């Protein structure tokens, strides 16, 4: 069991692209599932995995729109899935398992950021429900396919936003006052803790899990970000000039591609990655703590186990 948050010397950088990290890796015959694979970073990961030879299934709320977005990408399939609807998650998983295929790579990329207060399912807050609970249920339900061929890798998209909030154990669904950025932060911390505990549970079956920060990329994930938000977050100045170095979409997709394919990660798991490298845990009080690294609450194994138990209670799903 190796889960030390220390760089391993990957040889890649923040500028490396998904295609570059997959260069020389033959994924012929491999099968991947990529949520959020019809736009933004997910689409880039699908394209890169396909170019390396993999067959990729993209679950989507709007299958017709997803097929249009993926037109021209080889070895891609599309199926219907709404992560905010457990019935939809169950139906998708049942159809996939009925096909009898084994999954080599599961990339949980789909998500929503800083949305207005919205309730889904039995009253769940949208971001926690979609970004975390939907993926929790999906991964658990796909377990037979993840272990069918001796193991798999799971990559959970988190972000620097995890620094905005630990898990709100007393009010995860914001029955009290709602803060959309805190809600986003909680969901991203949940993605990290999910991967940490999944790896603990699944390592003996050959399944390894990682969480990751793709970096700052301009995508439609930011559709709810107002100009004043971008200023407050330190992305731009009051005149709209960039204060951070934005990644290309290719570079933003790279860490997920590296997480599922890199030989350098063999034997490792439960780690938080960024810039195609294992991130370090940072002191939240350090001057640059908000810019990179993992906040300590994302490395808390007891919290990860507690969140798993809570998630199982909320969804009624627990393979383990």
C-alpha positions as a printed Julia matrix, in Angstrom:
320×3 Matrix{Float64}:
   0.0    0.0     0.0
   1.79   3.11   -1.26
  -0.07   6.4    -0.91
   2.68   8.91   -0.17
   1.88  12.34   -1.58
   5.33  12.99   -3.0
   6.4   13.69   -6.61
   7.75  10.63   -8.43
   9.6   12.34  -11.28
   7.12  11.67  -14.06
   9.07  13.49  -16.74
   5.98  15.49  -17.7
   4.88  19.0   -16.78
   1.95  21.37  -16.6
   2.35  21.98  -20.34
   2.29  18.3   -21.35
  -0.78  17.27  -23.33
  -2.92  14.15  -23.17
  -1.54  13.0   -26.51
   2.02  13.5   -25.3
   1.56  11.42  -22.14
   0.01   8.65  -24.24
   2.72   8.77  -26.9
   4.18   5.3   -27.33
   1.46   3.62  -25.23
  -0.64   1.16  -27.23
  -4.19   0.93  -25.91
  -5.47  -1.36  -28.63
  -8.1   -3.68  -27.17
  -8.58  -1.53  -24.05
 -12.02  -0.26  -23.07
 -12.59   3.06  -21.3
 -15.66   4.81  -19.89
 -15.4    8.6   -19.7
 -18.21  10.62  -18.13
 -18.36  14.17  -19.44
 -16.63  12.89  -22.55
 -18.59  14.95  -25.06
 -17.15  18.36  -24.2
 -14.15  20.15  -22.77
 -11.49  18.08  -21.08
 -13.5   14.89  -21.28
 -13.76  15.18  -25.05
 -10.01  15.71  -25.29
  -9.36  12.64  -23.14
 -11.73  10.58  -25.29
  -9.96  11.73  -28.45
  -6.51  10.98  -27.01
  -7.48   7.54  -25.71
  -9.06   6.7   -29.06
  -5.96   7.88  -30.94
  -3.93   5.48  -28.78
  -6.18   2.6   -29.83
  -8.76   2.36  -27.04
 -12.5    1.94  -27.47
 -14.33   4.57  -25.41
 -17.89   4.68  -24.12
 -19.22   8.15  -23.36
 -22.29   8.34  -21.08
 -24.26  11.52  -21.73
 -27.48  13.21  -20.61
 -28.1   14.24  -24.22
 -26.88  11.33  -26.35
 -27.7   12.94  -29.71
 -25.72  16.06  -28.86
 -22.85  13.89  -27.61
 -22.76  11.92  -30.86
 -22.6   15.16  -32.81
 -19.74  16.45  -30.65
 -17.84  13.17  -31.03
 -18.35  12.84  -34.78
 -15.08  11.85  -36.42
 -13.56  10.29  -33.29
 -12.89   6.61  -33.9
 -13.97   3.73  -31.65
 -16.41   5.85  -29.63
 -19.82   4.79  -28.37
 -22.46   6.91  -26.63
 -25.1    5.86  -24.09
 -27.63   7.73  -22.0
 -26.78   8.63  -18.4
 -27.89  11.37  -16.01
 -25.62  11.32  -12.96
 -28.16  13.3   -10.94
 -30.74  10.51  -11.36
 -29.99   7.21   -9.59
 -32.51   5.36  -11.75
 -30.59   6.52  -14.81
 -27.28   5.47  -13.24
 -28.66   2.02  -12.45
 -30.07   1.6   -15.95
 -26.79   2.63  -17.61
 -24.74   0.28  -15.44
 -27.15  -2.61  -16.02
 -26.91  -2.2   -19.8
 -23.13  -2.08  -19.72
 -22.83  -5.13  -17.47
 -25.25  -7.04  -19.67
 -22.82  -6.55  -22.57
 -20.22  -8.48  -20.55
 -17.31  -6.17  -21.33
 -14.53  -5.45  -18.88
 -13.54  -1.85  -18.15
  -9.85  -0.98  -18.17
 -10.2    2.74  -17.44
 -12.99   4.7   -15.78
 -12.58   8.47  -15.93
 -15.14  10.38  -13.85
 -14.9   13.76  -15.53
 -18.47  15.1   -15.69
 -19.36  17.85  -13.28
 -20.89  21.2   -12.55
 -19.28  24.24  -10.88
 -20.66  27.09   -8.8
 -24.26  26.44   -9.8
 -27.23  28.2    -8.2
 -28.9   26.2    -5.46
 -30.61  23.26   -7.15
 -32.06  20.1    -5.66
 -31.76  16.71   -7.36
 -32.82  13.21   -6.42
 -34.27  13.03   -2.91
 -33.27  16.64   -2.17
 -29.51  16.46   -2.66
 -27.6   19.65   -3.42
 -26.78  19.51   -7.15
 -22.98  19.71   -7.01
 -22.55  17.12   -4.25
 -25.2   14.95   -5.89
 -23.79  15.07   -9.42
 -20.05  15.5    -8.93
 -19.78  13.0    -6.09
 -22.82  10.85   -5.35
 -23.62  10.1    -8.99
 -20.06   8.98   -9.63
 -19.98   7.06   -6.34
 -23.05   5.1    -7.4
 -21.79   4.6   -10.95
 -18.38   3.26   -9.89
 -19.9    0.88   -7.37
 -22.42  -0.45   -9.87
 -19.73  -0.96  -12.51
 -17.55  -2.94  -10.1
 -18.05  -6.33  -11.84
 -16.76  -4.84  -15.1
 -13.82  -3.15  -13.36
 -12.55  -6.44  -11.95
 -13.6   -8.72  -14.82
 -10.21  -8.7   -16.53
  -7.97  -8.58  -13.48
  -8.24  -4.93  -12.57
  -8.57  -1.36  -13.82
  -7.7    2.23  -13.07
 -10.21   4.86  -11.94
  -9.52   8.59  -12.26
 -11.75  11.08  -10.44
 -11.63  14.71  -11.58
 -11.29  17.05   -8.6
  -9.8   20.54   -8.77
  -8.0   23.27   -6.89
 -11.51  24.08   -5.72
 -11.25  21.35   -3.08
  -9.41  23.98   -1.06
 -12.66  25.93   -0.65
 -14.25  23.41    1.71
 -13.85  20.21    3.66
 -16.92  17.94    3.88
 -19.77  19.69    5.69
 -20.67  16.72    7.85
 -23.51  18.51    9.64
 -25.11  19.89    6.48
 -23.73  18.39    3.25
 -26.84  19.37    1.27
 -26.93  23.01    2.42
 -30.28  22.92    4.16
 -29.01  26.1     5.8
 -27.4   29.04    3.99
 -26.09  28.18    0.53
 -22.7   29.19   -0.8
 -22.19  27.91   -4.34
 -18.39  28.01   -4.14
 -18.32  26.19   -0.83
 -20.7   23.64   -2.32
 -18.37  23.19   -5.27
 -15.38  22.88   -2.94
 -17.13  20.22   -0.86
 -17.91  18.18   -3.96
 -14.3   18.36   -5.13
 -13.02  17.29   -1.71
 -15.5   14.43   -1.91
 -13.99  13.36   -5.25
 -10.57  13.15   -3.62
 -11.76  11.24   -0.56
 -13.78   8.9    -2.78
 -10.68   7.91   -4.77
  -8.65   7.53   -1.58
 -11.07   5.09    0.02
 -11.94   3.29   -3.21
  -8.26   2.51   -3.6
  -8.15   1.15   -0.06
 -11.1   -1.14   -0.74
 -10.19  -2.14   -4.29
  -6.41  -2.59   -4.29
  -6.59  -6.29   -3.47
  -8.8   -6.79   -6.56
  -6.37  -5.0    -8.87
  -8.33  -1.76   -9.13
  -6.37   1.41   -8.37
  -7.92   4.86   -8.02
  -6.55   8.38   -8.32
  -7.99  11.88   -8.02
  -6.65  14.82   -9.95
  -6.6   18.55  -10.49
  -6.6   19.23  -14.25
  -5.53  22.86  -13.73
  -7.09  26.1   -14.92
  -8.67  25.71  -18.36
 -11.34  27.79  -20.05
 -14.24  25.4   -20.71
 -18.02  25.42  -20.44
 -17.63  24.25  -16.84
 -17.3   27.98  -16.07
 -20.73  28.89  -17.43
 -21.9   30.01  -13.96
 -18.78  32.07  -13.23
 -19.57  35.78  -13.18
 -16.91  38.47  -13.88
 -16.84  39.41  -10.19
 -16.19  35.75   -9.32
 -13.18  35.64  -11.63
 -11.78  38.75   -9.94
 -12.39  37.43   -6.43
 -10.77  34.12   -7.33
  -7.67  35.89   -8.62
  -8.14  34.69  -12.2
  -8.29  38.19  -13.71
  -7.82  41.78  -12.59
 -10.54  44.44  -12.52
  -9.89  45.18  -16.2
 -10.32  41.53  -17.19
  -6.61  40.83  -17.73
  -5.49  37.3   -16.91
  -3.59  36.88  -13.64
  -3.0   33.15  -14.05
  -1.58  31.08  -16.86
  -4.45  29.13  -18.37
  -3.76  25.66  -19.71
  -4.75  24.48  -23.15
  -7.51  21.88  -23.28
  -4.9   19.3   -24.28
  -2.8   20.1   -21.23
  -5.88  20.13  -19.01
  -6.76  16.61  -20.15
  -3.23  15.29  -19.66
  -3.3   14.41  -15.96
  -6.35  12.15  -16.36
  -4.76  10.39  -19.32
  -1.58   9.98  -17.28
  -3.52   8.7   -14.26
  -5.09   5.8   -16.15
  -2.19   4.83  -18.39
   1.19   5.73  -16.88
   3.49   2.78  -16.11
   5.11   5.07  -13.51
   1.94   4.74  -11.41
   2.0    0.93  -11.37
   1.72  -0.22   -7.76
   0.47   3.17   -6.6
  -3.01   4.42   -5.83
  -5.19   6.67   -3.7
  -3.1    9.67   -4.7
  -4.04  13.21   -5.71
  -2.33  14.25   -8.93
  -1.73  17.55  -10.72
   0.39  18.57  -13.71
   1.01  14.88  -14.52
   2.71  14.37  -11.15
   1.88  13.34   -7.61
   1.03  16.49   -5.65
   2.31  17.32   -2.19
   0.21  18.1     0.86
   0.41  21.81    1.61
   0.0   23.95    4.71
  -3.34  25.74    4.29
  -1.84  28.8     5.99
   1.06  29.09    3.54
   0.95  32.2     1.31
   0.62  30.16   -1.91
  -1.5   27.34   -0.5
  -4.45  28.12   -2.77
  -2.44  27.78   -5.94
  -1.33  24.15   -5.88
  -1.02  20.98   -3.84
  -3.42  19.03   -1.66
  -5.07  20.49    1.43
  -4.7   18.12    4.42
  -8.39  17.23    4.57
  -7.99  15.51    1.2
  -5.45  13.09    2.66
  -7.55  12.09    5.69
  -8.16   8.34    5.48
 -10.66   8.39    8.35
 -12.68  11.1     6.64
 -12.55   9.11    3.4
 -14.01   6.07    5.16
 -16.66   8.22    6.83
 -17.65   9.78    3.5
 -17.92   6.34    1.89
 -20.31   5.25    4.64
 -22.38   8.42    4.27
 -22.49   8.06    0.48
 -23.6    4.44    0.74
 -26.39   5.46    3.12
 -27.55   8.28    0.84
 -27.51   6.24   -2.38
 -28.39   2.83   -0.98
 -25.48   1.44   -3.04
 -22.3   -0.15   -1.73
 -20.46  -2.92   -3.55
 -18.21  -3.45   -0.55
